[in-house]
Structure formats: C-alpha cells, structure tokens
PDB file of C-alpha atoms and ligand atoms in Angstrom:
ATOM      1  CA  MET A1276      98.736 122.817  71.530  1.00  0.00           C
ATOM      2  CA  ALA A1277     102.399 122.343  72.553  1.00  0.00           C
ATOM      3  CA  PHE A1278     102.997 121.546  76.206  1.00  0.00           C
ATOM      4  CA  HIS A1279     106.141 122.568  78.091  1.00  0.00           C
ATOM      5  CA  GLN A1280     105.246 121.595  81.655  1.00  0.00           C
ATOM      6  CA  LEU A1281     102.948 118.668  80.977  1.00  0.00           C
ATOM      7  CA  LEU A1282     103.724 115.204  79.648  1.00  0.00           C
ATOM      8  CA  ILE A1283     100.902 113.659  77.636  1.00  0.00           C
ATOM      9  CA  ARG A1284     100.528 110.056  76.581  1.00  0.00           C
ATOM     10  CA  ASP A1285      97.713 107.680  75.696  1.00  0.00           C
ATOM     11  CA  GLU A1286      97.392 104.064  76.776  1.00  0.00           C
ATOM     12  CA  GLN A1287      94.410 102.149  75.445  1.00  0.00           C
ATOM     13  CA  SER A1288      91.586 104.677  75.671  1.00  0.00           C
ATOM     14  CA  VAL A1289      93.040 106.588  78.618  1.00  0.00           C
ATOM     15  CA  ARG A1290      94.974 109.857  78.417  1.00  0.00           C
ATOM     16  CA  PHE A1291      97.665 110.344  81.042  1.00  0.00           C
ATOM     17  CA  ILE A1292      98.464 113.989  81.820  1.00  0.00           C
ATOM     18  CA  THR A1293     101.545 114.381  84.012  1.00  0.00           C
ATOM     19  CA  ILE A1294     102.429 117.727  85.592  1.00  0.00           C
ATOM     20  CA  ASN A1295     106.159 117.895  84.947  1.00  0.00           C
ATOM     21  CA  ARG A1296     107.797 120.415  87.243  1.00  0.00           C
ATOM     22  CA  GLU A1297     109.469 118.024  89.622  1.00  0.00           C
ATOM     23  CA  GLU A1298     112.107 120.473  90.911  1.00  0.00           C
ATOM     24  CA  LYS A1299     109.309 122.637  92.365  1.00  0.00           C
ATOM     25  CA  LEU A1300     107.247 119.656  93.500  1.00  0.00           C
ATOM     26  CA  ASN A1301     104.905 120.256  90.534  1.00  0.00           C
ATOM     27  CA  ALA A1302     103.574 123.496  92.051  1.00  0.00           C
ATOM     28  CA  LEU A1303     100.883 125.022  89.844  1.00  0.00           C
ATOM     29  CA  ASN A1304     102.141 128.128  88.071  1.00  0.00           C
ATOM     30  CA  GLN A1305     100.209 130.057  85.418  1.00  0.00           C
ATOM     31  CA  THR A1306     101.833 128.104  82.588  1.00  0.00           C
ATOM     32  CA  ILE A1307     100.737 124.780  84.063  1.00  0.00           C
ATOM     33  CA  LEU A1308      97.197 126.044  84.648  1.00  0.00           C
ATOM     34  CA  ALA A1309      96.942 127.287  81.052  1.00  0.00           C
ATOM     35  CA  GLU A1310      98.390 124.046  79.734  1.00  0.00           C
ATOM     36  CA  LEU A1311      96.027 121.990  81.896  1.00  0.00           C
ATOM     37  CA  HIS A1312      93.129 123.920  80.410  1.00  0.00           C
ATOM     38  CA  GLY A1313      94.411 123.177  76.907  1.00  0.00           C
ATOM     39  CA  ALA A1314      95.205 119.515  77.571  1.00  0.00           C
ATOM     40  CA  LEU A1315      91.886 118.826  79.272  1.00  0.00           C
ATOM     41  CA  THR A1316      89.909 120.598  76.546  1.00  0.00           C
ATOM     42  CA  GLU A1317      91.706 118.526  73.902  1.00  0.00           C
ATOM     43  CA  ALA A1318      91.175 115.264  75.783  1.00  0.00           C
ATOM     44  CA  LEU A1319      87.497 115.963  76.360  1.00  0.00           C
ATOM     45  CA  ALA A1320      86.962 116.683  72.664  1.00  0.00           C
ATOM     46  CA  ASP A1321      88.857 113.590  71.470  1.00  0.00           C
ATOM     47  CA  ASN A1322      86.510 110.660  70.836  1.00  0.00           C
ATOM     48  CA  ARG A1323      89.300 108.135  71.302  1.00  0.00           C
ATOM     49  CA  VAL A1324      89.789 109.256  74.905  1.00  0.00           C
ATOM     50  CA  ARG A1325      87.372 107.642  77.391  1.00  0.00           C
ATOM     51  CA  GLY A1326      89.082 108.639  80.646  1.00  0.00           C
ATOM     52  CA  ILE A1327      91.831 110.927  81.927  1.00  0.00           C
ATOM     53  CA  VAL A1328      94.498 110.425  84.594  1.00  0.00           C
ATOM     54  CA  LEU A1329      96.117 113.432  86.256  1.00  0.00           C
ATOM     55  CA  THR A1330      99.389 112.780  88.067  1.00  0.00           C
ATOM     56  CA  GLY A1331     102.658 114.459  89.004  1.00  0.00           C
ATOM     57  CA  ALA A1332     106.189 113.785  87.789  1.00  0.00           C
ATOM     58  CA  GLY A1333     108.566 111.978  90.147  1.00  0.00           C
ATOM     59  CA  LYS A1334     107.939 110.078  93.351  1.00  0.00           C
ATOM     60  CA  LYS A1335     107.732 112.947  95.805  1.00  0.00           C
ATOM     61  CA  ALA A1336     104.787 115.108  94.834  1.00  0.00           C
ATOM     62  CA  PHE A1337     101.499 115.019  93.000  1.00  0.00           C
ATOM     63  CA  VAL A1338     101.245 118.820  93.311  1.00  0.00           C
ATOM     64  CA  ALA A1339     102.564 120.742  96.357  1.00  0.00           C
ATOM     65  CA  GLY A1340     100.117 123.568  95.817  1.00  0.00           C
ATOM     66  CA  ALA A1341      99.723 126.742  93.838  1.00  0.00           C
ATOM     67  CA  ASP A1342     103.059 128.440  93.144  1.00  0.00           C
ATOM     68  CA  ILE A1343     103.567 130.545  96.259  1.00  0.00           C
ATOM     69  CA  ALA A1344     106.339 132.631  94.646  1.00  0.00           C
ATOM     70  CA  GLU A1345     104.001 133.640  91.835  1.00  0.00           C
ATOM     71  CA  PHE A1346     101.293 135.142  94.051  1.00  0.00           C
ATOM     72  CA  ALA A1347     103.579 136.436  96.841  1.00  0.00           C
ATOM     73  CA  ALA A1348     103.007 140.106  95.933  1.00  0.00           C
ATOM     74  CA  PHE A1349      99.327 139.861  94.914  1.00  0.00           C
ATOM     75  CA  ASP A1350      96.649 142.255  96.154  1.00  0.00           C
ATOM     76  CA  ALA A1351      92.945 141.403  96.587  1.00  0.00           C
ATOM     77  CA  ALA A1352      92.025 142.172  92.954  1.00  0.00           C
ATOM     78  CA  GLN A1353      94.783 139.900  91.649  1.00  0.00           C
ATOM     79  CA  GLY A1354      93.750 137.218  94.140  1.00  0.00           C
ATOM     80  CA  LEU A1355      90.182 137.437  92.881  1.00  0.00           C
ATOM     81  CA  ARG A1356      91.294 136.974  89.276  1.00  0.00           C
ATOM     82  CA  LEU A1357      93.597 134.090  90.207  1.00  0.00           C
ATOM     83  CA  ALA A1358      90.799 132.196  91.920  1.00  0.00           C
ATOM     84  CA  ARG A1359      88.073 132.986  89.378  1.00  0.00           C
ATOM     85  CA  ASP A1360      90.188 132.076  86.363  1.00  0.00           C
ATOM     86  CA  GLY A1361      91.434 128.929  88.057  1.00  0.00           C
ATOM     87  CA  HIS A1362      87.920 127.796  88.937  1.00  0.00           C
ATOM     88  CA  ARG A1363      86.598 128.401  85.438  1.00  0.00           C
ATOM     89  CA  ASN A1364      89.528 127.203  83.351  1.00  0.00           C
ATOM     90  CA  VAL A1365      90.657 124.148  85.274  1.00  0.00           C
ATOM     91  CA  PHE A1366      88.847 123.111  88.430  1.00  0.00           C
ATOM     92  CA  ASP A1367      85.256 123.478  87.198  1.00  0.00           C
ATOM     93  CA  LEU A1368      86.260 122.063  83.830  1.00  0.00           C
ATOM     94  CA  ILE A1369      87.406 118.885  85.617  1.00  0.00           C
ATOM     95  CA  HIS A1370      84.425 118.779  87.990  1.00  0.00           C
ATOM     96  CA  HIS A1371      81.903 119.005  85.129  1.00  0.00           C
ATOM     97  CA  ALA A1372      83.802 116.877  82.601  1.00  0.00           C
ATOM     98  CA  GLY A1373      81.655 114.303  80.829  1.00  0.00           C
ATOM     99  CA  LYS A1374      84.486 111.750  80.997  1.00  0.00           C
ATOM    100  CA  PRO A1375      85.882 110.350  84.227  1.00  0.00           C
ATOM    101  CA  ILE A1376      89.004 112.116  85.482  1.00  0.00           C
ATOM    102  CA  LEU A1377      91.110 110.313  88.087  1.00  0.00           C
ATOM    103  CA  ALA A1378      93.831 111.855  90.255  1.00  0.00           C
ATOM    104  CA  ALA A1379      96.736 109.430  90.750  1.00  0.00           C
ATOM    105  CA  ILE A1380      98.274 110.960  93.875  1.00  0.00           C
ATOM    106  CA  ASN A1381     101.926 109.943  93.807  1.00  0.00           C
ATOM    107  CA  GLY A1382     103.134 112.031  96.788  1.00  0.00           C
ATOM    108  CA  TYR A1383     102.321 115.408  98.358  1.00  0.00           C
ATOM    109  CA  ALA A1384      98.861 116.741  97.419  1.00  0.00           C
ATOM    110  CA  LEU A1385      98.754 120.079  99.174  1.00  0.00           C
ATOM    111  CA  GLY A1386      96.731 123.248  98.779  1.00  0.00           C
ATOM    112  CA  GLY A1387      95.873 123.701  95.104  1.00  0.00           C
ATOM    113  CA  GLY A1388      97.228 120.189  94.536  1.00  0.00           C
ATOM    114  CA  LEU A1389      94.672 118.636  96.848  1.00  0.00           C
ATOM    115  CA  GLU A1390      92.025 120.917  95.312  1.00  0.00           C
ATOM    116  CA  LEU A1391      92.975 119.607  91.880  1.00  0.00           C
ATOM    117  CA  ALA A1392      92.499 116.052  93.149  1.00  0.00           C
ATOM    118  CA  LEU A1393      89.207 117.035  94.803  1.00  0.00           C
ATOM    119  CA  ALA A1394      87.843 118.388  91.517  1.00  0.00           C
ATOM    120  CA  CYS A1395      88.502 114.964  89.910  1.00  0.00           C
ATOM    121  CA  HIS A1396      85.828 112.273  89.954  1.00  0.00           C
ATOM    122  CA  LEU A1397      88.097 109.646  91.533  1.00  0.00           C
ATOM    123  CA  ARG A1398      91.290 109.689  93.626  1.00  0.00           C
ATOM    124  CA  ILE A1399      93.835 106.974  94.268  1.00  0.00           C
ATOM    125  CA  ALA A1400      97.021 107.442  96.302  1.00  0.00           C
ATOM    126  CA  VAL A1401     100.322 105.823  97.202  1.00  0.00           C
ATOM    127  CA  PRO A1402     100.956 104.902 100.856  1.00  0.00           C
ATOM    128  CA  ASN A1403     103.478 107.714 101.399  1.00  0.00           C
ATOM    129  CA  ALA A1404     101.203 110.417  99.949  1.00  0.00           C
ATOM    130  CA  ARG A1405     100.504 113.322 102.268  1.00  0.00           C
ATOM    131  CA  LEU A1406      97.340 115.354 101.783  1.00  0.00           C
ATOM    132  CA  GLY A1407      96.414 118.709 103.241  1.00  0.00           C
ATOM    133  CA  LEU A1408      95.214 122.265 102.837  1.00  0.00           C
ATOM    134  CA  PRO A1409      97.997 124.385 104.398  1.00  0.00           C
ATOM    135  CA  GLU A1410      96.669 127.754 103.182  1.00  0.00           C
ATOM    136  CA  VAL A1411      95.978 129.162 106.676  1.00  0.00           C
ATOM    137  CA  THR A1412      99.709 128.879 107.403  1.00  0.00           C
ATOM    138  CA  LEU A1413     100.158 131.479 104.636  1.00  0.00           C
ATOM    139  CA  GLY A1414      97.354 133.743 105.823  1.00  0.00           C
ATOM    140  CA  LEU A1415      95.093 132.431 103.064  1.00  0.00           C
ATOM    141  CA  ILE A1416      92.198 130.032 102.676  1.00  0.00           C
ATOM    142  CA  PRO A1417      91.806 127.453  99.895  1.00  0.00           C
ATOM    143  CA  GLY A1418      90.762 129.301  96.727  1.00  0.00           C
ATOM    144  CA  TYR A1419      90.297 126.587  94.132  1.00  0.00           C
ATOM    145  CA  GLY A1420      87.167 125.002  95.575  1.00  0.00           C
ATOM    146  CA  GLY A1421      88.748 123.267  98.582  1.00  0.00           C
ATOM    147  CA  THR A1422      86.388 124.662 101.198  1.00  0.00           C
ATOM    148  CA  GLN A1423      83.424 123.339  99.220  1.00  0.00           C
ATOM    149  CA  ARG A1424      84.595 120.110  97.635  1.00  0.00           C
ATOM    150  CA  LEU A1425      86.427 118.813 100.712  1.00  0.00           C
ATOM    151  CA  THR A1426      83.337 119.473 102.811  1.00  0.00           C
ATOM    152  CA  GLN A1427      81.128 117.673 100.277  1.00  0.00           C
ATOM    153  CA  LEU A1428      83.461 114.693 100.285  1.00  0.00           C
ATOM    154  CA  VAL A1429      84.322 114.213 103.957  1.00  0.00           C
ATOM    155  CA  GLY A1430      81.758 116.333 105.849  1.00  0.00           C
ATOM    156  CA  ARG A1431      82.042 119.655 107.668  1.00  0.00           C
ATOM    157  CA  GLY A1432      83.782 118.385 110.801  1.00  0.00           C
ATOM    158  CA  ARG A1433      86.643 116.673 109.034  1.00  0.00           C
ATOM    159  CA  ALA A1434      86.957 119.412 106.411  1.00  0.00           C
ATOM    160  CA  LEU A1435      87.258 122.065 109.114  1.00  0.00           C
ATOM    161  CA  GLU A1436      89.766 119.915 110.989  1.00  0.00           C
ATOM    162  CA  LEU A1437      91.987 119.739 107.881  1.00  0.00           C
ATOM    163  CA  ILE A1438      91.522 123.364 106.823  1.00  0.00           C
ATOM    164  CA  LEU A1439      91.897 124.963 110.266  1.00  0.00           C
ATOM    165  CA  THR A1440      94.811 122.875 111.537  1.00  0.00           C
ATOM    166  CA  ALA A1441      96.531 122.910 108.101  1.00  0.00           C
ATOM    167  CA  ASP A1442      97.920 119.491 109.093  1.00  0.00           C
ATOM    168  CA  MET A1443      98.768 116.903 106.458  1.00  0.00           C
ATOM    169  CA  ILE A1444      97.151 113.497 106.708  1.00  0.00           C
ATOM    170  CA  THR A1445      98.490 110.148 105.528  1.00  0.00           C
ATOM    171  CA  ALA A1446      97.034 108.212 102.617  1.00  0.00           C
ATOM    172  CA  GLU A1447      95.696 105.681 105.120  1.00  0.00           C
ATOM    173  CA  LYS A1448      93.823 108.410 106.996  1.00  0.00           C
ATOM    174  CA  ALA A1449      92.584 109.864 103.689  1.00  0.00           C
ATOM    175  CA  LEU A1450      91.188 106.433 102.812  1.00  0.00           C
ATOM    176  CA  GLU A1451      89.434 106.230 106.172  1.00  0.00           C
ATOM    177  CA  TYR A1452      87.954 109.725 105.580  1.00  0.00           C
ATOM    178  CA  GLY A1453      86.699 108.762 102.093  1.00  0.00           C
ATOM    179  CA  LEU A1454      89.030 111.340 100.600  1.00  0.00           C
ATOM    180  CA  VAL A1455      90.710 108.746  98.391  1.00  0.00           C
ATOM    181  CA  ASN A1456      89.107 105.675  96.833  1.00  0.00           C
ATOM    182  CA  VAL A1457      92.070 103.284  96.982  1.00  0.00           C
ATOM    183  CA  VAL A1458      95.661 103.207  98.273  1.00  0.00           C
ATOM    184  CA  VAL A1459      98.158 101.308  96.110  1.00  0.00           C
ATOM    185  CA  ASP A1460     101.935 100.980  95.897  1.00  0.00           C
ATOM    186  CA  GLN A1461     103.789 103.507  93.781  1.00  0.00           C
ATOM    187  CA  SER A1462     104.926 100.718  91.410  1.00  0.00           C
ATOM    188  CA  VAL A1463     101.330  99.950  90.404  1.00  0.00           C
ATOM    189  CA  LEU A1464      99.726 103.379  90.793  1.00  0.00           C
ATOM    190  CA  LEU A1465      99.304 104.120  87.090  1.00  0.00           C
ATOM    191  CA  GLU A1466      98.401 100.507  86.338  1.00  0.00           C
ATOM    192  CA  LYS A1467      95.576 100.754  88.884  1.00  0.00           C
ATOM    193  CA  ALA A1468      94.471 104.105  87.420  1.00  0.00           C
ATOM    194  CA  LEU A1469      94.339 102.520  83.970  1.00  0.00           C
ATOM    195  CA  GLU A1470      92.436  99.498  85.266  1.00  0.00           C
ATOM    196  CA  ILE A1471      89.759 101.647  86.909  1.00  0.00           C
ATOM    197  CA  LEU A1472      89.316 103.871  83.865  1.00  0.00           C
ATOM    198  CA  GLN A1473      89.283 100.903  81.467  1.00  0.00           C
ATOM    199  CA  THR A1474      86.463  99.408  83.495  1.00  0.00           C
ATOM    200  CA  ILE A1475      84.510 102.651  83.155  1.00  0.00           C
ATOM    201  CA  ALA A1476      85.462 102.832  79.457  1.00  0.00           C
ATOM    202  CA  SER A1477      83.719  99.498  78.911  1.00  0.00           C
ATOM    203  CA  ARG A1478      80.430 101.046  80.111  1.00  0.00           C
ATOM    204  CA  SER A1479      78.108 103.314  78.134  1.00  0.00           C
ATOM    205  CA  PRO A1480      79.911 106.664  77.657  1.00  0.00           C
ATOM    206  CA  ASN A1481      76.556 108.396  77.369  1.00  0.00           C
ATOM    207  CA  ALA A1482      75.377 106.916  80.665  1.00  0.00           C
ATOM    208  CA  VAL A1483      78.701 107.696  82.364  1.00  0.00           C
ATOM    209  CA  ALA A1484      78.412 111.368  81.364  1.00  0.00           C
ATOM    210  CA  ALA A1485      74.740 111.468  82.444  1.00  0.00           C
ATOM    211  CA  ALA A1486      75.609 109.933  85.832  1.00  0.00           C
ATOM    212  CA  ILE A1487      78.313 112.561  86.418  1.00  0.00           C
ATOM    213  CA  ARG A1488      75.819 115.334  85.562  1.00  0.00           C
ATOM    214  CA  ALA A1489      73.190 113.895  87.923  1.00  0.00           C
ATOM    215  CA  VAL A1490      75.612 113.420  90.831  1.00  0.00           C
ATOM    216  CA  ASN A1491      77.096 116.899  90.340  1.00  0.00           C
ATOM    217  CA  ALA A1492      73.608 118.439  90.197  1.00  0.00           C
ATOM    218  CA  GLY A1493      72.924 117.268  93.727  1.00  0.00           C
ATOM    219  CA  LEU A1494      75.927 119.289  94.919  1.00  0.00           C
ATOM    220  CA  ASP A1495      74.822 122.428  93.091  1.00  0.00           C
ATOM    221  CA  PRO A1496      72.452 124.582  95.167  1.00  0.00           C
ATOM    222  CA  SER A1497      70.947 126.092  92.009  1.00  0.00           C
ATOM    223  CA  LYS A1498      69.762 122.659  90.823  1.00  0.00           C
ATOM    224  CA  ASN A1499      67.381 119.967  92.002  1.00  0.00           C
ATOM    225  CA  GLY A1500      69.472 116.813  91.819  1.00  0.00           C
ATOM    226  CA  PHE A1501      66.450 114.500  91.859  1.00  0.00           C
ATOM    227  CA  GLU A1502      64.859 116.368  88.951  1.00  0.00           C
ATOM    228  CA  VAL A1503      68.118 116.263  87.015  1.00  0.00           C
ATOM    229  CA  GLU A1504      68.349 112.526  87.670  1.00  0.00           C
ATOM    230  CA  ILE A1505      64.809 111.980  86.315  1.00  0.00           C
ATOM    231  CA  GLU A1506      65.596 113.994  83.164  1.00  0.00           C
ATOM    232  CA  GLU A1507      68.964 112.338  82.579  1.00  0.00           C
ATOM    233  CA  PHE A1508      67.466 108.888  83.176  1.00  0.00           C
ATOM    234  CA  SER A1509      64.689 109.503  80.669  1.00  0.00           C
ATOM    235  CA  LYS A1510      67.068 110.854  78.013  1.00  0.00           C
ATOM    236  CA  CYS A1511      69.128 107.639  78.170  1.00  0.00           C
ATOM    237  CA  PHE A1512      66.245 105.716  76.604  1.00  0.00           C
ATOM    238  CA  GLY A1513      66.606 107.425  73.257  1.00  0.00           C
ATOM    239  CA  THR A1514      70.291 106.632  72.870  1.00  0.00           C
ATOM    240  CA  ALA A1515      72.204 104.146  70.743  1.00  0.00           C
ATOM    241  CA  ASP A1516      74.044 103.120  73.934  1.00  0.00           C
ATOM    242  CA  PHE A1517      70.760 102.041  75.522  1.00  0.00           C
ATOM    243  CA  ALA A1518      69.806 100.026  72.410  1.00  0.00           C
ATOM    244  CA  GLU A1519      73.233  98.373  72.431  1.00  0.00           C
ATOM    245  CA  GLY A1520      73.297  97.717  76.186  1.00  0.00           C
ATOM    246  CA  VAL A1521      69.858  96.107  76.263  1.00  0.00           C
ATOM    247  CA  SER A1522      70.274  94.058  73.082  1.00  0.00           C
ATOM    248  CA  ALA A1523      73.663  92.796  74.325  1.00  0.00           C
ATOM    249  CA  PHE A1524      72.089  91.760  77.632  1.00  0.00           C
ATOM    250  CA  LEU A1525      69.230  89.936  75.936  1.00  0.00           C
ATOM    251  CA  ALA A1526      71.605  88.234  73.479  1.00  0.00           C
ATOM    252  CA  LYS A1527      73.909  87.249  76.395  1.00  0.00           C
ATOM    253  CA  ARG A1528      76.899  89.019  74.911  1.00  0.00           C
ATOM    254  CA  LYS A1529      79.104  91.893  76.059  1.00  0.00           C
ATOM    255  CA  PRO A1530      77.959  95.354  74.934  1.00  0.00           C
ATOM    256  CA  ASN A1531      80.177  97.230  72.545  1.00  0.00           C
ATOM    257  CA  PHE A1532      79.850 100.920  73.285  1.00  0.00           C
TER     258      PHE A1532
HETATM  259  N1  LIG B2873     105.055 126.936  95.501  1.00  0.00           N
HETATM  260  C1  LIG B2873     106.269 127.262  95.041  1.00  0.00           C
HETATM  261  N2  LIG B2873     107.356 126.504  95.219  1.00  0.00           N
HETATM  262  C2  LIG B2873     107.203 125.357  95.914  1.00  0.00           C
HETATM  263  C3  LIG B2873     105.952 124.947  96.440  1.00  0.00           C
HETATM  264  C4  LIG B2873     104.847 125.799  96.202  1.00  0.00           C
HETATM  265  N3  LIG B2873     103.620 125.496  96.637  1.00  0.00           N
HETATM  266  N4  LIG B2873     106.122 123.788  97.097  1.00  0.00           N
HETATM  267  C5  LIG B2873     107.415 123.456  96.974  1.00  0.00           C
HETATM  268  N5  LIG B2873     108.074 124.396  96.258  1.00  0.00           N
HETATM  269  C6  LIG B2873     109.495 124.441  95.909  1.00  0.00           C
HETATM  270  C7  LIG B2873     110.366 124.818  97.083  1.00  0.00           C
HETATM  271  O1  LIG B2873     110.399 126.243  97.228  1.00  0.00           O
HETATM  272  C8  LIG B2873     111.697 124.258  96.648  1.00  0.00           C
HETATM  273  O2  LIG B2873     112.270 125.113  95.679  1.00  0.00           O
HETATM  274  P1  LIG B2873     113.875 125.423  95.744  1.00  0.00           P
HETATM  275  O3  LIG B2873     114.535 124.086  95.610  1.00  0.00           O
HETATM  276  O4  LIG B2873     114.100 126.323  94.565  1.00  0.00           O
HETATM  277  O5  LIG B2873     114.123 126.060  97.060  1.00  0.00           O
HETATM  278  C9  LIG B2873     111.298 122.980  95.940  1.00  0.00           C
HETATM  279  O6  LIG B2873     109.938 123.140  95.575  1.00  0.00           O
HETATM  280  C10 LIG B2873     111.412 121.737  96.823  1.00  0.00           C
HETATM  281  O7  LIG B2873     110.638 121.948  97.998  1.00  0.00           O
HETATM  282  P2  LIG B2873     111.242 121.866  99.484  1.00  0.00           P
HETATM  283  O8  LIG B2873     110.416 122.734 100.374  1.00  0.00           O
HETATM  284  O9  LIG B2873     112.720 122.118  99.482  1.00  0.00           O
HETATM  285  O10 LIG B2873     110.980 120.333  99.800  1.00  0.00           O
HETATM  286  P3  LIG B2873     110.808 119.674 101.236  1.00  0.00           P
HETATM  287  O11 LIG B2873     110.889 118.209 101.032  1.00  0.00           O
HETATM  288  O12 LIG B2873     111.721 120.282 102.236  1.00  0.00           O
HETATM  289  O13 LIG B2873     109.299 120.071 101.716  1.00  0.00           O
HETATM  290  C11 LIG B2873     106.944 120.420 101.372  1.00  0.00           C
HETATM  291  C12 LIG B2873     108.184 119.605 100.987  1.00  0.00           C
HETATM  292  C13 LIG B2873     105.806 119.980 100.471  1.00  0.00           C
HETATM  293  C14 LIG B2873     106.557 120.108 102.838  1.00  0.00           C
HETATM  294  C15 LIG B2873     107.216 121.916 101.211  1.00  0.00           C
HETATM  295  O14 LIG B2873     107.769 122.156  99.927  1.00  0.00           O
HETATM  296  C16 LIG B2873     106.030 122.823 101.349  1.00  0.00           C
HETATM  297  O15 LIG B2873     105.555 123.039 102.473  1.00  0.00           O
HETATM  298  N6  LIG B2873     105.508 123.373 100.228  1.00  0.00           N
HETATM  299  C17 LIG B2873     104.458 124.335 100.229  1.00  0.00           C
HETATM  300  C18 LIG B2873     103.113 123.656 100.482  1.00  0.00           C
HETATM  301  C19 LIG B2873     102.011 124.689 100.532  1.00  0.00           C
HETATM  302  O16 LIG B2873     101.919 125.507 101.432  1.00  0.00           O
HETATM  303  N7  LIG B2873     101.132 124.637  99.530  1.00  0.00           N
HETATM  304  C20 LIG B2873      99.975 125.454  99.477  1.00  0.00           C
HETATM  305  C21 LIG B2873     100.185 126.615  98.602  1.00  0.00           C
HETATM  306  S1  LIG B2873      98.699 127.601  98.542  1.00  0.00           S
END
C-alpha cells in the first residue's frame, strides 16, 4: 500500500509509523485513518516486525484530534459510522494487536489523538506534551474509545475530571495519573521507544501476544480474564518459544526467539 500522510520506516525489528500532517497538527482525517489501518495491518502481518511505534510529525503535536473540519456538518447517522468504522479499523486493531504498539507522544495528544495513544499498549511522552479530551467543548463526547480506555487506565474519578472539564494536562501530571509510562526529552523520544520495544522483542513473541490477550480479556465484560489467563498460560507449554526459553535458561544462555 502507498502512504501519502504516513511516513514508515524500520529500525532493527521495530516499525515506526509517523502521522505526517504537521500543518494541521496531525489531525486524523479519513485518509490518515485508512492509511493507519493499512500500515498497521501490514506491520502486524510482517514477521520481521516485533513492535510498532506510532508518533506524529514535527515537535508540536502527536495528534490534535479527529479532523474537526471533516465532521463539522455530520448528522447522527454519519457520526455513528465515523465512530464504528474508526473503532473497528484502527482503535480496536491497535488494542487487540498481538505485537506491542507504543505511542511516542511528541506534543499535543488531544481528542482522537489521546484516544489513539490510549488504544496503544504503552505510552511515552515529551515534557511539553499536553494531553486531553476536549470533545465537550465541541458539544461532543469522545467517540474512539476514550470514555472506556481512559477510565480503565486512570480510574473513573480522574477520567471524568479530564472528560468533563476538557482541560489539558501536562506530561508530568499524565505520568502521575499513570496515563503515560515514561517522560523523556524530545531528543531521545524515539530512541527510548526503540529501547523499550527492543527489550520486548527479545522476549518470546508468542508469550507477549498471549499476555496482551489475557490482559485485554480482563477489560472485556464478555470474557472471564482469569479463565483466559489459564487457557493462554496452558497453551504456552506446547510452543517452540517455551522449549527455547527453558532450554536457554537451563543451559545458562540467552534465549533466541
Ligand atoms: N481538526 C482540524 N484541524 C485542526 C485540528 C483538528 N482537531 N487541530 C488543529 N487543527 C488545525 C488548525 O485549524 C490550524 O489550521 P490552519 O492553520 O489552516 O488554520 C492548524 O491545525 C494549526 O492549529 P492552531 O489552532 O492554529 O494551533 P495553535 O497552536 O493555536 O493551537 C491547539 C493548538 C491544539 C490548542 C488547537 O489547534 C486546538 O484546540 N485544536 C483542536 C483540538 C480538539 O478540539 N481536538 C478534538 C477534536 S474531536
């Protein structure tokens, strides 16, 4: 697939996907959403790729939200399609991905931009990043999973504080809330992203995918997370990764997954 609003590059076993619409603060239009679907699908199917970084072009914004101009004249039916397609094609795809996806938040992460980061498995941010869900200022609510994933991550009280006030918080506050994992300088943001994903890439890919499924199951009301953990745990025993991990440990060498 050819990409017009994404930049794609690989470093070691990590794929970097950069949303490249700097003049509009990387706001998510339909082209970007379709390209993200394509780029993520490709990365997830590519055996050389063991982790994915999502970031925004420039130093000002990760993603300043869904493209407000694009949905300005929408009615309820169009709003329904926008949210449903977005959930299915991008946000749920990220949430359920069997490879770790990390949001490298290089500036504003607002509205759909914060929701994109929330769908990822890990989030790191620069000190001047600003995070928020400003939808209620537009007469909307978050529609790409923000009401659910923010609540799961930081708890109901803090999620409602952010959603109802629409205020942006600093990266430092986001770290305190558990909304981001680490805060690092802009100059080393992508280096840190690579370092984290390379660490995960050195672990069993089968076990990493199973752990994501088990953790996600606990957040899914239609599933019993403990049961899913038991099943996923048991299935690990039949894998080549398990044989390699255990024999490497017993032979006092590093595993080669
Ligand atoms: N959708 C569409 N365009 C957007 C956008 C969005 N979510 N966010 C920023 N842009 C555009 C601006 O319209 C502007 O375009 P222009 O130069 O053609 O006028 C450009 O990006 C630069 O943004 P600007 O507002 O001039 O930058 P700023 O530094 O003054 O303010 C923000 C930065 C992030 C505070 C401000 O852009 C903003 O509030 N954006 C909307 C955030 C939002 O509500 N997101 C949720 C959407 S559901």
